[in-house]
Amino acid sequence: MIQLVESSAPRSVRVRVLRQDAPGEESYWQHFDVPYEPNMNVISVLQKIAALAHAEDGQPVPPVAWDCSCLEEVCGSCTMLINGRTRMACSALVDNLLDEGDEIELRPMTKFPVVRDLCVDRSRLFRSLERVKAWVPVDGSYDHGPGPRVSPEEQEDAYPLATCISCGCCLEACPQFTKIEMVRRDDESQEAFEQRRREAFDEGFVGPHAVSQAMLFNAHPIGKMIADERMESLTSQGGIQMCGNAQNCVAVCPKHIPLTRSIARAGRAATVWAIKKLFDR
Amino acid sequence: MAQQRVLVIGGGLAGLAATMRMAELGVHVDLVSLVPVKRSHSVCAQGGINSVNALTRQQGDNEWKHFDDTVYGGDFLQHQPPVKEMADWGPRIVDLMDRLGVPFNRTPEGFRDQRRFGGTLYKRTSFAGATTGQQLLYSLDEQVRRWEVEGLVKKWEFWDFLEPVLDDSGRCRGAVCQDLVSMEFRAFPADAVILATGGCGLVYGRSTMSMVCTGSAVSRAYQAGAGYANGEFIQVHPTAIPGADKLRLMSESARGEGGRVWVPRTPQDPRSPKNIPEAERYYFLEERYPKYGNLVPRDIATREIFDICTTDGLSVEKDRLCVYLDLTHIPRETLDRKLGGILEIYEKFQGVDPRSEPMKIFPAVHYSMGGLWVDYEKSATGGLVEGSPRNQQTNIPGLYAIGECDYQYHGANRLGANSLLSCIFTGLFCAPGVIAGGQSSAGTESLFAAAIRRQEERHKALLSRTAGVENPYDLHQELGNIMTRTATVVRRNDQLAAAYAEVCALEERWRTCAISDTGNWTNQNVVFTKSLGDMFPLAKLILKGALQRDECRGAHFKPDFAMPGIAATDPAEKRREAEAWCDRFEENTRRWLKTTVAKHGADGHPEISYEDIDTSLIPPRPRLYGLVGGEVIEEVWKQRQAAKAATNGHAAAAAGPVTSGA
């Protein structure tokens, strides 16, 4: 499909970017005209915009700010809304995007506070991993020999869940995950602000990525030793009960992680957990 | 006693391993990273991690052989004690990562599965699909998050390391860093500072490295007086996918699982690869290296692929140099299970399914064997003294370097799947020594105030350059082109000398860069321009080191100083040539088996000196992979070693490798 486009290749690509100079400021559209090259992706478009340093009308403008690092869809940095769809900028190929329309539209994700332009603050995503204790609670790093034996089936079940790149696509698409934007007060210390923000995060939905991580570690032979703690977290405020089963998460995951399977497992486990708690009282 | 506090710069495998270990030992860690640590470049490592394992051990393998493969593959340019220690730690490290939850691929019985990698005949490489680096990184990230919740680790993500702060005695007392969002400067007083900031691929423009691998942190330490060793040794990976923004890695594991490299015997054969019969395909690595086949060490595979395209004119395409990497003979199910991650990358970015069509690949800059010079303390048994403050310490006391940004483990060429091991090893191993050698930073406030002022002035000066003429992004591209053209696979002195002058001229032009963003909020433009400025000192030391080193060793290849194999066919003549070859080899070893150490001169040019290498455990021997007449040379070489051993009565110099007691 890439090859087919070349014959009718355009000379330039029109790109419109929703910009915002800083948190709390008004956003605005800016248009850029970028010279076309075969096999371009959105990253190379943004690199060209940075090098051009002027908008379509010739006015000098500061480069668009965006996050990226690996450029091969494994670091999870470059998530944005491209032609309205949440996806990774590195693997969004321009030729495919031009099949969707004459110009390319870039916007920041809407569920996270904008830092600047296409950069958003995704610290809540990582806070969720703390909430569900997404780790194996080992004694320490001293030598205790190998880990437990694992069947190939168990490994093949766990591995896809372990490939979550924390990009946030699932959170952007989830109707139950709504934006929490906090502003530091003038009289507030950084530590006090972070504490207040953490508390606000903890009231919101933990998100499909974290539910899936909880299931990954609850299935691990050592990880499951604190399965109860994870279930406690998943059944408290902002837990699994908030999932509305829209199934958007699994549709947008760039790594095709079976998120809805994890959510279904978590739902069943939550029921068992609730009954167990009832009888343990 | 005041609470100990260590500053770690960089949150890849090495930085996270050190952070985890220090937190475990009760030390507070400030962890600074350009990106959220989970997004560090270690995430891109694909193939696996090497260690001797239960299976290879029963096939005759042991830690000594892993050590031997590593120094032989690295052309003996490493001090041997650190490499021995690393090989000894290998099994323990893979066990630990297993316990931390890394989903390593499994055998039917539930043991860790292994595959073979380049430069060895044993299957030492444990792997998690084809995203092993990602899985190792995530497991350490999870443990560090645990320590963060416990309050022992404080992460500073989206922060840039600007300079190590030294006191009057020259000791490092902390660092100054900058918040990439608010652009605020901040002092980080620390008992010790550890740099774990990875390689410098961006000096070459496009490479397999991530956009954060600018080398700027290391360059800033170098400009503050830290030595940089073996800079000219840059690994060019044989197999990458050419791209406009990046050269994406195609892991060696593709060959480890049976992938075959070939070109059509007819130049630019227009037929689809599937329609080219076996007899008309040239499997040049298998034909030229029957023992190792497609798994010769990387420097050799790279040169062969480069040569077949440039010298032999057998590139698959005319306008774009590339060869086939063919997996199509392997069942789809096996490919998905063992190589899924990397095949998806190819499919996504090239739009072609590599399970049914051979991939088109070409070498790309991949890894810096060189890095900050670091020290070690040798133990009585030839390894390292654990807990010594000297281990991994740069020549600046209190400043340490670990992972890809040190120079110590891979010599002139790194073996595949040894980098993940060296990163985790150096991180875990250095921690007790760093703590033991730490020194409280109390009373250093004025030092930091001065350093912050210095950085603020540098920053302001850059921001006020609105009237500049040069575009930093274009300059970076020019730098990358020069470096890629002259300091990669084949190096020639006239080109290196010319490149050095060109890079100096570029550095001058950089001083008149225009900053198109003068704001003070998430200003990526000024941050990039700053890091570009710090690439020039590294580029210069790479070029000068390469220019001065008149020999071929590992990744550093100069055809003018190559030692070709034996041309004669007559046995007596062959023997004479082999004797001459060995004479020349010994002379070359005397002259060049030395670490290159660059120091940043006051005039901005590198001052280069050479340091002897500790080869006390395994005597250097010719690297003969596939060399014509290699068997005669080996015979002569062994006889010489035996004669030497007889006169010295020195057991270590005997021909065969000494087998360790382990």
Short mmCIF file of N, CA, C and O in Angstrom, two decimals, chain B residues 24 43 69 107 220 251 262 367 435 439 527 529 647:
data_model
loop_
_atom_site.label_atom_id
_atom_site.label_comp_id
_atom_site.label_asym_id
_atom_site.label_seq_id
_atom_site.Cartn_x
_atom_site.Cartn_y
_atom_site.Cartn_z
N GLU B 24 17.93 -0.66 48.65
CA GLU B 24 17.91 -1.87 49.47
C GLU B 24 18.92 -1.78 50.61
O GLU B 24 18.71 -2.31 51.70
N VAL B 43 14.80 -0.05 26.71
CA VAL B 43 13.55 -0.66 26.25
C VAL B 43 13.67 -1.19 24.82
O VAL B 43 12.92 -2.08 24.40
N ASP B 69 35.20 -15.73 25.46
CA ASP B 69 34.46 -15.30 24.26
C ASP B 69 34.35 -13.78 24.22
O ASP B 69 34.45 -13.15 23.16
N THR B 107 11.01 -23.58 28.14
CA THR B 107 11.04 -24.88 27.47
C THR B 107 9.74 -25.61 27.85
O THR B 107 9.07 -25.20 28.80
N ARG B 220 29.31 16.40 29.06
CA ARG B 220 29.44 17.43 30.10
C ARG B 220 30.41 16.98 31.19
O ARG B 220 31.17 17.78 31.73
N SER B 251 17.02 -7.27 15.35
CA SER B 251 17.87 -7.98 16.32
C SER B 251 18.68 -9.12 15.72
O SER B 251 18.25 -9.81 14.80
N TRP B 262 21.58 -13.18 2.71
CA TRP B 262 22.02 -13.50 1.36
C TRP B 262 21.76 -12.35 0.39
O TRP B 262 21.01 -11.42 0.71
N TYR B 367 26.01 1.10 19.04
CA TYR B 367 26.46 1.01 20.43
C TYR B 367 27.82 1.67 20.57
O TYR B 367 28.67 1.54 19.69
N ILE B 435 28.60 3.61 47.95
CA ILE B 435 28.16 4.00 49.29
C ILE B 435 29.38 4.11 50.22
O ILE B 435 29.52 5.09 50.95
N GLN B 439 30.84 10.75 50.39
CA GLN B 439 31.30 11.79 51.31
C GLN B 439 30.20 12.83 51.41
O GLN B 439 29.71 13.30 50.39
N VAL B 527 17.00 23.22 24.57
CA VAL B 527 17.59 22.02 25.15
C VAL B 527 18.32 21.22 24.07
O VAL B 527 19.44 20.74 24.27
N THR B 529 19.53 22.44 21.23
CA THR B 529 20.69 23.21 20.77
C THR B 529 21.86 23.04 21.74
O THR B 529 23.01 22.91 21.34
N THR B 647 59.93 -21.53 28.34
CA THR B 647 61.05 -20.73 28.85
C THR B 647 60.66 -20.01 30.13
O THR B 647 61.46 -19.88 31.04
#
